[in-house]
Amino acid sequence: MALLQDASLLQTLLVVVGALTLLRPLLSLLLTLHSLFLARGISLRRFSSQAPRALITGASDGIGAEFARQLAAKGFEVTLVGRSKAKLQGVAEEIARASPSAKIELLILDFSDASHAGWEHLSASISSGTPIGVLVNNVGVSHAMPVPFATSDAKENESIIAVNVAALVRVTHMVLPGMQARKSGLILNLGSFAGQFATPLLSTYSASKSFLLTFSKCLGAEQANARTGVRVTCLNTYFVVSAMSGIRRSNWLVPTPKSYVKTVLAKIGTSGGAGWRPYSATLWPGHALADWAITNLLPSENWLLNYQYTSSLDVRRRALRKAERQAKAQ
Ligand SMILES: NC(=O)c1ccc[n+]([C@@H]2O[C@H](COP(=O)([O-])OP(=O)(O)OC[C@H]3O[C@@H](n4cnc5c(N)ncnc54)[C@H](OP(=O)(O)O)[C@@H]3O)[C@@H](O)[C@H]2O)c1
């Protein structure tokens, strides 16, 4: 009798555990769909009312240039930071044509060089210019192509760490105190799927974006618990059309920078496909569904790691063949 009771208790427990195991991904999918298609983002005016300036790093191209264009169109004074004066001027001219009343500041700074003179100009601009309500930590560099770490270029690795990690920490440390003093601010960190899901053959880049993810969580929790009024979000991003991705055509999974940034700015404060992960947001719908599927449906982390390895190896082989063709053509 006691044995029968034990067996039915075990059965009930298994059913409950099974139901909960199935329920969690289902709830997470509902949360994702609600976040993507029903939830409304908070207004950027919350940040611009006291501090009407947005500072964007790596603003001369791709996603950063688009943040600059769209934040200027929303009435922010914009500070564009990048290493190429000519490219920054090009973006500034476009902004001036589209928003003639926009105030634009250009700062030339090579983020891979910790002693570059531009750091002093940046510091002076932050402390004496219009208060910064929005910081977009966008600048980022990756490997020229997937490569085994052992044979990777030491200078390339150093540059990735300098730009994606050291410069990001330095800029954030410069901007945050002012935001805290005004009890208002938004910090958007350009994260990558490669930071959330380890990507072999892009080891240094992938690890630098993992740093960003952890940094965003710690910073976000510090701000929320101390009620500083500063909101921190790591924008978990899959592919976007850009020089870095090398992808030229958009589709539902790979947006243009314009569509991507428009979606992000409309959905601040929502999580998209990041579900319950704190201080993270996967806001482009295609990326969000991919995030949900990878998080909830894959058999194991090790399976994903091996899959990522094979995919990276495939990209490497194609990149090497392309380089070979180009060398022959010259
Ligand atoms: N595109 C994607 O598929 C994708 C996916 C996930 C995450 N992300 C992240 O999104 C961010 C932007 O990427 P993106 O695709 O827009 O890249 P991108 O088109 O290559 O643009 C990168 C920007 O950073 C600037 N930059 C690079 N190194 C610099 C340095 N040492 N000093 C100053 N500026 C520097 C570039 O300036 P120059 O014009 O002088 O090169 C450019 O303005 C990165 O953090 C990236 O990791 C991108």
mmCIF file of C-alpha atoms and ligand atoms in Angstrom:
data_model
loop_
_atom_site.group_PDB
_atom_site.id
_atom_site.type_symbol
_atom_site.label_atom_id
_atom_site.label_comp_id
_atom_site.label_asym_id
_atom_site.label_seq_id
_atom_site.Cartn_x
_atom_site.Cartn_y
_atom_site.Cartn_z
ATOM 1 C CA MET A 1 0.000 0.000 0.000
ATOM 2 C CA ALA A 2 2.767 2.422 1.082
ATOM 3 C CA LEU A 3 4.668 1.457 -2.098
ATOM 4 C CA LEU A 4 1.612 2.321 -4.242
ATOM 5 C CA GLN A 5 1.249 5.686 -2.496
ATOM 6 C CA ASP A 6 4.948 6.428 -3.109
ATOM 7 C CA ALA A 7 4.537 5.545 -6.799
ATOM 8 C CA SER A 8 1.548 7.857 -7.273
ATOM 9 C CA LEU A 9 3.358 10.659 -5.423
ATOM 10 C CA LEU A 10 6.307 10.194 -7.754
ATOM 11 C CA GLN A 11 3.952 10.235 -10.753
ATOM 12 C CA THR A 12 2.342 13.500 -9.545
ATOM 13 C CA LEU A 13 5.769 15.030 -8.988
ATOM 14 C CA LEU A 14 6.898 14.033 -12.496
ATOM 15 C CA VAL A 15 3.730 15.520 -14.019
ATOM 16 C CA VAL A 16 4.256 18.796 -12.083
ATOM 17 C CA VAL A 17 7.944 18.997 -13.052
ATOM 18 C CA GLY A 18 7.052 18.156 -16.686
ATOM 19 C CA ALA A 19 4.318 20.797 -16.764
ATOM 20 C CA LEU A 20 6.624 23.431 -15.252
ATOM 21 C CA THR A 21 9.384 22.530 -17.730
ATOM 22 C CA LEU A 22 6.981 23.040 -20.627
ATOM 23 C CA LEU A 23 5.299 26.051 -19.050
ATOM 24 C CA ARG A 24 8.433 28.161 -18.666
ATOM 25 C CA PRO A 25 9.324 28.336 -22.394
ATOM 26 C CA LEU A 26 5.659 28.878 -23.227
ATOM 27 C CA LEU A 27 5.358 31.746 -20.737
ATOM 28 C CA SER A 28 8.625 33.146 -22.021
ATOM 29 C CA LEU A 29 7.279 33.037 -25.624
ATOM 30 C CA LEU A 30 4.096 34.842 -24.541
ATOM 31 C CA LEU A 31 6.196 37.433 -22.698
ATOM 32 C CA THR A 32 8.352 37.889 -25.828
ATOM 33 C CA LEU A 33 5.351 38.314 -28.134
ATOM 34 C CA HIS A 34 3.682 40.731 -25.713
ATOM 35 C CA SER A 35 6.880 42.715 -25.389
ATOM 36 C CA LEU A 36 7.449 42.835 -29.166
ATOM 37 C CA PHE A 37 3.958 43.580 -30.410
ATOM 38 C CA LEU A 38 1.921 45.086 -27.542
ATOM 39 C CA ALA A 39 4.192 46.732 -24.961
ATOM 40 C CA ARG A 40 5.050 50.382 -25.522
ATOM 41 C CA GLY A 41 8.454 51.828 -24.888
ATOM 42 C CA ILE A 42 9.035 54.749 -22.563
ATOM 43 C CA SER A 43 9.376 58.196 -24.068
ATOM 44 C CA LEU A 44 12.878 59.536 -24.649
ATOM 45 C CA ARG A 45 11.601 62.887 -23.398
ATOM 46 C CA ARG A 46 12.029 61.461 -19.910
ATOM 47 C CA PHE A 47 15.782 61.701 -20.492
ATOM 48 C CA SER A 48 15.966 64.772 -22.733
ATOM 49 C CA SER A 49 13.955 67.114 -20.486
ATOM 50 C CA GLN A 50 16.849 67.627 -18.060
ATOM 51 C CA ALA A 51 19.744 66.628 -20.268
ATOM 52 C CA PRO A 52 19.044 67.181 -23.963
ATOM 53 C CA ARG A 53 22.301 65.728 -25.303
ATOM 54 C CA ALA A 54 23.073 62.249 -26.622
ATOM 55 C CA LEU A 55 26.649 60.995 -26.844
ATOM 56 C CA ILE A 56 27.268 58.238 -29.387
ATOM 57 C CA THR A 57 30.565 56.383 -29.677
ATOM 58 C CA GLY A 58 31.603 54.986 -33.067
ATOM 59 C CA ALA A 59 29.161 57.353 -34.746
ATOM 60 C CA SER A 60 30.832 57.575 -38.159
ATOM 61 C CA ASP A 61 29.199 54.482 -39.654
ATOM 62 C CA GLY A 62 26.651 51.682 -39.287
ATOM 63 C CA ILE A 63 24.490 51.474 -36.179
ATOM 64 C CA GLY A 64 26.241 54.362 -34.380
ATOM 65 C CA ALA A 65 25.713 56.810 -37.264
ATOM 66 C CA GLU A 66 22.060 55.802 -37.341
ATOM 67 C CA PHE A 67 21.629 56.411 -33.589
ATOM 68 C CA ALA A 68 23.107 59.867 -34.190
ATOM 69 C CA ARG A 69 20.683 60.615 -37.067
ATOM 70 C CA GLN A 70 17.590 59.393 -35.235
ATOM 71 C CA LEU A 71 18.410 60.955 -31.849
ATOM 72 C CA ALA A 72 19.090 64.289 -33.586
ATOM 73 C CA ALA A 73 15.751 63.976 -35.394
ATOM 74 C CA LYS A 74 14.124 63.503 -31.980
ATOM 75 C CA GLY A 75 15.535 66.835 -30.814
ATOM 76 C CA PHE A 76 18.690 65.736 -28.992
ATOM 77 C CA GLU A 77 21.871 67.717 -29.348
ATOM 78 C CA VAL A 78 24.308 65.030 -30.526
ATOM 79 C CA THR A 79 27.975 64.430 -29.794
ATOM 80 C CA LEU A 80 29.468 62.096 -32.376
ATOM 81 C CA VAL A 81 32.694 60.391 -31.361
ATOM 82 C CA GLY A 82 34.847 58.504 -33.847
ATOM 83 C CA ARG A 83 38.309 58.230 -35.330
ATOM 84 C CA SER A 84 37.626 59.419 -38.866
ATOM 85 C CA LYS A 85 37.051 63.174 -39.148
ATOM 86 C CA ALA A 86 35.923 62.943 -42.776
ATOM 87 C CA LYS A 87 33.346 60.230 -42.058
ATOM 88 C CA LEU A 88 32.035 62.038 -38.969
ATOM 89 C CA GLN A 89 31.692 65.221 -41.023
ATOM 90 C CA GLY A 90 29.732 63.273 -43.627
ATOM 91 C CA VAL A 91 27.276 62.050 -40.973
ATOM 92 C CA ALA A 92 27.057 65.561 -39.475
ATOM 93 C CA GLU A 93 26.225 67.062 -42.890
ATOM 94 C CA GLU A 94 23.450 64.517 -43.388
ATOM 95 C CA ILE A 95 22.030 65.328 -39.947
ATOM 96 C CA ALA A 96 22.207 69.061 -40.625
ATOM 97 C CA ARG A 97 20.325 68.599 -43.916
ATOM 98 C CA ALA A 98 17.598 66.487 -42.294
ATOM 99 C CA SER A 99 17.341 68.489 -39.035
ATOM 100 C CA PRO A 100 18.619 72.029 -39.760
ATOM 101 C CA SER A 101 18.217 73.150 -36.139
ATOM 102 C CA ALA A 102 20.202 70.187 -34.737
ATOM 103 C CA LYS A 103 23.232 70.969 -32.589
ATOM 104 C CA ILE A 104 26.075 68.639 -33.522
ATOM 105 C CA GLU A 105 29.479 68.242 -31.907
ATOM 106 C CA LEU A 106 32.216 66.111 -33.470
ATOM 107 C CA LEU A 107 34.979 64.578 -31.355
ATOM 108 C CA ILE A 108 37.881 62.799 -32.994
ATOM 109 C CA LEU A 109 39.076 59.939 -30.825
ATOM 110 C CA ASP A 110 40.710 56.597 -31.563
ATOM 111 C CA PHE A 111 39.246 54.351 -28.868
ATOM 112 C CA SER A 112 41.998 51.769 -29.361
ATOM 113 C CA ASP A 113 44.566 54.274 -28.064
ATOM 114 C CA ALA A 114 44.284 54.936 -24.317
ATOM 115 C CA SER A 115 46.582 57.970 -24.540
ATOM 116 C CA HIS A 116 44.935 59.619 -27.575
ATOM 117 C CA ALA A 117 44.511 63.390 -27.148
ATOM 118 C CA GLY A 118 40.814 62.988 -27.954
ATOM 119 C CA TRP A 119 40.190 61.590 -24.455
ATOM 120 C CA GLU A 120 40.873 65.024 -22.947
ATOM 121 C CA HIS A 121 38.504 66.695 -25.389
ATOM 122 C CA LEU A 122 35.859 64.111 -24.551
ATOM 123 C CA SER A 123 36.318 64.682 -20.830
ATOM 124 C CA ALA A 124 36.062 68.472 -21.281
ATOM 125 C CA SER A 125 32.954 68.120 -23.423
ATOM 126 C CA ILE A 126 31.263 65.879 -20.835
ATOM 127 C CA SER A 127 32.056 68.149 -17.891
ATOM 128 C CA SER A 128 31.361 71.515 -19.496
ATOM 129 C CA GLY A 129 28.931 70.920 -22.360
ATOM 130 C CA THR A 130 25.164 70.374 -22.371
ATOM 131 C CA PRO A 131 24.247 67.604 -19.890
ATOM 132 C CA ILE A 132 24.089 64.119 -21.392
ATOM 133 C CA GLY A 133 20.756 62.326 -21.101
ATOM 134 C CA VAL A 134 21.545 59.394 -23.393
ATOM 135 C CA LEU A 135 24.839 57.541 -23.814
ATOM 136 C CA VAL A 136 25.074 55.007 -26.646
ATOM 137 C CA ASN A 137 28.112 52.813 -26.077
ATOM 138 C CA ASN A 138 28.156 51.653 -29.672
ATOM 139 C CA VAL A 139 31.782 51.526 -30.754
ATOM 140 C CA GLY A 140 32.974 47.985 -31.317
ATOM 141 C CA VAL A 141 35.455 46.038 -33.382
ATOM 142 C CA SER A 142 35.677 42.368 -34.239
ATOM 143 C CA HIS A 143 38.119 39.977 -35.887
ATOM 144 C CA ALA A 144 38.692 40.477 -39.605
ATOM 145 C CA MET A 145 37.474 36.889 -39.990
ATOM 146 C CA PRO A 146 36.910 33.911 -37.651
ATOM 147 C CA VAL A 147 40.293 32.565 -36.577
ATOM 148 C CA PRO A 148 41.588 29.998 -34.055
ATOM 149 C CA PHE A 149 42.787 31.947 -31.025
ATOM 150 C CA ALA A 150 46.278 30.401 -31.167
ATOM 151 C CA THR A 151 46.927 31.856 -34.618
ATOM 152 C CA SER A 152 44.978 35.077 -34.164
ATOM 153 C CA ASP A 153 46.708 38.422 -34.559
ATOM 154 C CA ALA A 154 47.931 39.736 -31.189
ATOM 155 C CA LYS A 155 47.401 43.371 -32.223
ATOM 156 C CA GLU A 156 43.845 42.616 -33.343
ATOM 157 C CA ASN A 157 43.066 40.996 -29.972
ATOM 158 C CA GLU A 158 44.535 43.962 -28.096
ATOM 159 C CA SER A 159 42.527 46.406 -30.183
ATOM 160 C CA ILE A 160 39.275 44.488 -29.533
ATOM 161 C CA ILE A 161 39.890 44.581 -25.784
ATOM 162 C CA ALA A 162 40.917 48.262 -25.856
ATOM 163 C CA VAL A 163 37.847 49.362 -27.835
ATOM 164 C CA ASN A 164 35.130 46.952 -26.686
ATOM 165 C CA VAL A 165 36.138 46.743 -23.017
ATOM 166 C CA ALA A 166 38.581 49.410 -21.774
ATOM 167 C CA ALA A 167 37.159 52.351 -23.748
ATOM 168 C CA LEU A 168 33.588 51.402 -22.883
ATOM 169 C CA VAL A 169 34.406 51.315 -19.147
ATOM 170 C CA ARG A 170 36.241 54.639 -19.395
ATOM 171 C CA VAL A 171 33.486 56.478 -21.277
ATOM 172 C CA THR A 172 30.764 55.124 -18.971
ATOM 173 C CA HIS A 173 32.776 56.130 -15.913
ATOM 174 C CA MET A 174 33.064 59.662 -17.326
ATOM 175 C CA VAL A 175 29.364 60.064 -18.123
ATOM 176 C CA LEU A 176 27.603 58.240 -15.268
ATOM 177 C CA PRO A 177 28.287 60.636 -12.338
ATOM 178 C CA GLY A 178 26.548 63.524 -14.150
ATOM 179 C CA MET A 179 23.528 61.330 -14.897
ATOM 180 C CA GLN A 180 23.352 60.226 -11.266
ATOM 181 C CA ALA A 181 23.594 63.806 -10.031
ATOM 182 C CA ARG A 182 20.633 64.740 -12.273
ATOM 183 C CA LYS A 183 18.798 61.529 -11.284
ATOM 184 C CA SER A 184 18.128 60.717 -14.920
ATOM 185 C CA GLY A 185 19.897 58.976 -17.768
ATOM 186 C CA LEU A 186 19.822 56.191 -20.309
ATOM 187 C CA ILE A 187 22.827 54.035 -21.151
ATOM 188 C CA LEU A 188 22.488 51.748 -24.174
ATOM 189 C CA ASN A 189 25.264 49.193 -24.612
ATOM 190 C CA LEU A 190 25.568 47.542 -28.020
ATOM 191 C CA GLY A 191 25.748 43.877 -27.141
ATOM 192 C CA SER A 192 25.915 40.882 -29.407
ATOM 193 C CA PHE A 193 24.565 37.333 -29.582
ATOM 194 C CA ALA A 194 28.269 36.413 -29.537
ATOM 195 C CA GLY A 195 28.388 37.752 -25.972
ATOM 196 C CA GLN A 196 25.403 35.770 -24.806
ATOM 197 C CA PHE A 197 26.240 32.591 -26.715
ATOM 198 C CA ALA A 198 29.988 31.900 -26.772
ATOM 199 C CA THR A 199 31.281 31.879 -30.337
ATOM 200 C CA PRO A 200 34.498 29.927 -30.965
ATOM 201 C CA LEU A 201 36.925 31.310 -33.564
ATOM 202 C CA LEU A 202 35.777 34.795 -32.534
ATOM 203 C CA SER A 203 37.090 34.210 -29.009
ATOM 204 C CA THR A 204 38.279 37.694 -28.095
ATOM 205 C CA TYR A 205 35.275 39.463 -29.639
ATOM 206 C CA SER A 206 32.809 37.003 -28.121
ATOM 207 C CA ALA A 207 34.412 37.317 -24.665
ATOM 208 C CA SER A 208 34.496 41.140 -24.938
ATOM 209 C CA LYS A 209 30.738 41.144 -25.552
ATOM 210 C CA SER A 210 30.239 38.759 -22.581
ATOM 211 C CA PHE A 211 32.055 41.365 -20.520
ATOM 212 C CA LEU A 212 29.606 43.958 -21.786
ATOM 213 C CA LEU A 213 26.650 41.774 -20.827
ATOM 214 C CA THR A 214 27.917 41.249 -17.273
ATOM 215 C CA PHE A 215 28.962 44.889 -16.959
ATOM 216 C CA SER A 216 25.462 45.991 -18.017
ATOM 217 C CA LYS A 217 23.815 43.684 -15.460
ATOM 218 C CA CYS A 218 26.026 44.901 -12.597
ATOM 219 C CA LEU A 219 25.650 48.559 -13.553
ATOM 220 C CA GLY A 220 21.905 48.189 -14.096
ATOM 221 C CA ALA A 221 21.414 46.559 -10.697
ATOM 222 C CA GLU A 222 23.560 49.210 -8.972
ATOM 223 C CA GLN A 223 21.489 52.003 -10.516
ATOM 224 C CA ALA A 224 18.137 50.354 -9.831
ATOM 225 C CA ASN A 225 18.929 49.482 -6.207
ATOM 226 C CA ALA A 226 20.359 52.901 -5.438
ATOM 227 C CA ARG A 227 17.372 54.501 -7.257
ATOM 228 C CA THR A 228 19.638 56.807 -9.233
ATOM 229 C CA GLY A 229 17.176 57.259 -12.094
ATOM 230 C CA VAL A 230 19.731 55.898 -14.568
ATOM 231 C CA ARG A 231 18.525 53.066 -16.799
ATOM 232 C CA VAL A 232 21.076 50.635 -18.280
ATOM 233 C CA THR A 233 20.301 48.203 -21.109
ATOM 234 C CA CYS A 234 22.486 45.796 -23.011
ATOM 235 C CA LEU A 235 21.034 45.631 -26.535
ATOM 236 C CA ASN A 236 21.384 42.001 -27.460
ATOM 237 C CA THR A 237 21.899 42.101 -31.203
ATOM 238 C CA TYR A 238 22.163 39.435 -33.898
ATOM 239 C CA PHE A 239 23.191 40.478 -37.422
ATOM 240 C CA VAL A 240 22.535 44.008 -38.755
ATOM 241 C CA VAL A 241 23.516 45.189 -42.247
ATOM 242 C CA SER A 242 26.871 46.990 -41.781
ATOM 243 C CA ALA A 243 30.566 47.060 -42.596
ATOM 244 C CA MET A 244 31.247 44.929 -39.531
ATOM 245 C CA SER A 245 28.758 42.181 -40.374
ATOM 246 C CA GLY A 246 29.723 42.340 -44.064
ATOM 247 C CA ILE A 247 26.028 41.760 -44.864
ATOM 248 C CA ARG A 248 24.616 44.072 -47.523
ATOM 249 C CA ARG A 249 21.012 42.951 -47.906
ATOM 250 C CA SER A 250 18.416 43.130 -45.164
ATOM 251 C CA ASN A 251 15.740 40.576 -44.382
ATOM 252 C CA TRP A 252 13.454 39.788 -41.416
ATOM 253 C CA LEU A 253 16.448 38.453 -39.443
ATOM 254 C CA VAL A 254 19.021 41.045 -40.555
ATOM 255 C CA PRO A 255 17.652 44.609 -40.388
ATOM 256 C CA THR A 256 19.214 47.739 -41.803
ATOM 257 C CA PRO A 257 20.688 50.049 -39.133
ATOM 258 C CA LYS A 258 17.762 52.418 -39.828
ATOM 259 C CA SER A 259 15.033 49.865 -39.023
ATOM 260 C CA TYR A 260 17.039 48.407 -36.136
ATOM 261 C CA VAL A 261 17.606 51.765 -34.395
ATOM 262 C CA LYS A 262 14.013 52.895 -35.031
ATOM 263 C CA THR A 263 12.764 49.755 -33.267
ATOM 264 C CA VAL A 264 15.200 50.164 -30.369
ATOM 265 C CA LEU A 265 14.279 53.810 -29.751
ATOM 266 C CA ALA A 266 10.562 52.997 -29.854
ATOM 267 C CA LYS A 267 10.880 50.151 -27.346
ATOM 268 C CA ILE A 268 13.124 51.491 -24.571
ATOM 269 C CA GLY A 269 12.207 49.832 -21.275
ATOM 270 C CA THR A 270 10.881 46.631 -22.879
ATOM 271 C CA SER A 271 12.816 43.376 -23.059
ATOM 272 C CA GLY A 272 11.735 41.761 -26.353
ATOM 273 C CA GLY A 273 13.270 38.314 -26.695
ATOM 274 C CA ALA A 274 15.508 38.734 -23.638
ATOM 275 C CA GLY A 275 12.526 37.632 -21.530
ATOM 276 C CA TRP A 276 13.380 37.695 -17.852
ATOM 277 C CA ARG A 277 17.088 38.380 -18.304
ATOM 278 C CA PRO A 278 17.701 41.591 -16.356
ATOM 279 C CA TYR A 279 19.093 44.724 -18.010
ATOM 280 C CA SER A 280 19.072 43.042 -21.432
ATOM 281 C CA ALA A 281 16.802 43.626 -24.373
ATOM 282 C CA THR A 282 16.548 41.859 -27.728
ATOM 283 C CA LEU A 283 14.298 44.278 -29.547
ATOM 284 C CA TRP A 284 14.394 43.530 -33.280
ATOM 285 C CA PRO A 285 11.568 40.956 -33.749
ATOM 286 C CA GLY A 286 13.670 38.494 -35.818
ATOM 287 C CA HIS A 287 16.492 38.665 -33.252
ATOM 288 C CA ALA A 288 13.999 38.293 -30.406
ATOM 289 C CA LEU A 289 12.480 35.117 -31.834
ATOM 290 C CA ALA A 290 15.965 33.709 -32.491
ATOM 291 C CA ASP A 291 16.946 34.567 -28.902
ATOM 292 C CA TRP A 292 13.835 32.816 -27.554
ATOM 293 C CA ALA A 293 14.423 29.732 -29.720
ATOM 294 C CA ILE A 294 18.128 29.446 -28.838
ATOM 295 C CA THR A 295 17.435 29.937 -25.126
ATOM 296 C CA ASN A 296 14.479 27.588 -24.919
ATOM 297 C CA LEU A 297 14.640 24.926 -27.613
ATOM 298 C CA LEU A 298 18.246 23.839 -28.032
ATOM 299 C CA PRO A 299 19.351 20.543 -26.511
ATOM 300 C CA SER A 300 22.401 21.802 -24.575
ATOM 301 C CA GLU A 301 24.977 24.566 -24.281
ATOM 302 C CA ASN A 302 27.644 22.199 -25.512
ATOM 303 C CA TRP A 303 25.586 21.404 -28.616
ATOM 304 C CA LEU A 304 25.295 25.149 -29.315
ATOM 305 C CA LEU A 305 29.021 25.694 -28.721
ATOM 306 C CA ASN A 306 29.898 22.966 -31.241
ATOM 307 C CA TYR A 307 27.334 24.311 -33.704
ATOM 308 C CA GLN A 308 28.847 27.808 -33.357
ATOM 309 C CA TYR A 309 32.306 26.345 -33.931
ATOM 310 C CA THR A 310 31.207 24.623 -37.154
ATOM 311 C CA SER A 311 29.424 27.776 -38.397
ATOM 312 C CA SER A 312 32.445 29.977 -37.652
ATOM 313 C CA LEU A 313 34.727 27.491 -39.411
ATOM 314 C CA ASP A 314 32.484 27.612 -42.459
ATOM 315 C CA VAL A 315 32.609 31.445 -42.477
ATOM 316 C CA ARG A 316 36.407 31.280 -42.123
ATOM 317 C CA ARG A 317 36.785 28.913 -45.082
ATOM 318 C CA ARG A 318 34.622 31.138 -47.281
ATOM 319 C CA ALA A 319 36.521 34.284 -46.171
ATOM 320 C CA LEU A 320 39.854 32.602 -46.937
ATOM 321 C CA ARG A 321 38.634 31.529 -50.400
ATOM 322 C CA LYS A 322 37.444 35.109 -51.075
ATOM 323 C CA ALA A 323 40.812 36.531 -49.967
ATOM 324 C CA GLU A 324 42.573 34.026 -52.244
ATOM 325 C CA ARG A 325 40.400 35.032 -55.232
ATOM 326 C CA GLN A 326 41.066 38.714 -54.544
ATOM 327 C CA ALA A 327 44.818 38.118 -54.291
ATOM 328 C CA LYS A 328 44.803 36.253 -57.652
ATOM 329 C CA ALA A 329 42.788 39.036 -59.316
ATOM 330 C CA GLN A 330 45.431 41.630 -58.428
HETATM 331 N N1 LIG B 1 26.455 44.683 -37.360
HETATM 332 C C1 LIG B 1 26.174 43.607 -36.662
HETATM 333 O O1 LIG B 1 25.759 42.584 -37.221
HETATM 334 C C2 LIG B 1 26.313 43.623 -35.159
HETATM 335 C C3 LIG B 1 25.812 42.531 -34.450
HETATM 336 C C4 LIG B 1 25.924 42.535 -33.058
HETATM 337 C C5 LIG B 1 26.508 43.600 -32.414
HETATM 338 N N2 LIG B 1 26.993 44.638 -33.133
HETATM 339 C C6 LIG B 1 27.646 45.729 -32.396
HETATM 340 O O2 LIG B 1 27.138 46.971 -32.808
HETATM 341 C C7 LIG B 1 28.158 47.965 -32.699
HETATM 342 C C8 LIG B 1 28.239 48.743 -34.005
HETATM 343 O O3 LIG B 1 28.543 47.831 -35.037
HETATM 344 P P1 LIG B 1 28.369 48.171 -36.590
HETATM 345 O O4 LIG B 1 27.915 46.925 -37.230
HETATM 346 O O5 LIG B 1 27.616 49.419 -36.767
HETATM 347 O O6 LIG B 1 29.902 48.369 -36.978
HETATM 348 P P2 LIG B 1 30.587 49.310 -38.071
HETATM 349 O O7 LIG B 1 29.654 49.578 -39.198
HETATM 350 O O8 LIG B 1 31.903 48.671 -38.336
HETATM 351 O O9 LIG B 1 30.782 50.681 -37.274
HETATM 352 C C9 LIG B 1 31.628 50.736 -36.178
HETATM 353 C C10 LIG B 1 31.859 52.173 -35.791
HETATM 354 O O10 LIG B 1 32.867 52.202 -34.769
HETATM 355 C C11 LIG B 1 33.939 53.030 -35.219
HETATM 356 N N3 LIG B 1 35.228 52.578 -34.718
HETATM 357 C C12 LIG B 1 35.808 51.373 -34.889
HETATM 358 N N4 LIG B 1 36.989 51.352 -34.270
HETATM 359 C C13 LIG B 1 37.175 52.564 -33.712
HETATM 360 C C14 LIG B 1 38.209 53.157 -32.953
HETATM 361 N N5 LIG B 1 39.324 52.494 -32.642
HETATM 362 N N6 LIG B 1 38.050 54.427 -32.519
HETATM 363 C C15 LIG B 1 36.951 55.130 -32.836
HETATM 364 N N7 LIG B 1 35.929 54.640 -33.560
HETATM 365 C C16 LIG B 1 36.054 53.366 -33.996
HETATM 366 C C17 LIG B 1 33.900 52.931 -36.725
HETATM 367 O O11 LIG B 1 34.656 53.984 -37.243
HETATM 368 P P3 LIG B 1 35.293 53.942 -38.712
HETATM 369 O O12 LIG B 1 34.167 54.444 -39.543
HETATM 370 O O13 LIG B 1 36.442 54.847 -38.638
HETATM 371 O O14 LIG B 1 35.654 52.510 -38.976
HETATM 372 C C18 LIG B 1 32.387 53.010 -36.951
HETATM 373 O O15 LIG B 1 31.923 54.322 -36.819
HETATM 374 C C19 LIG B 1 29.434 47.231 -32.318
HETATM 375 O O16 LIG B 1 29.653 47.361 -30.941
HETATM 376 C C20 LIG B 1 29.134 45.796 -32.681
HETATM 377 O O17 LIG B 1 29.867 44.896 -31.897
HETATM 378 C C21 LIG B 1 26.913 44.681 -34.494
#
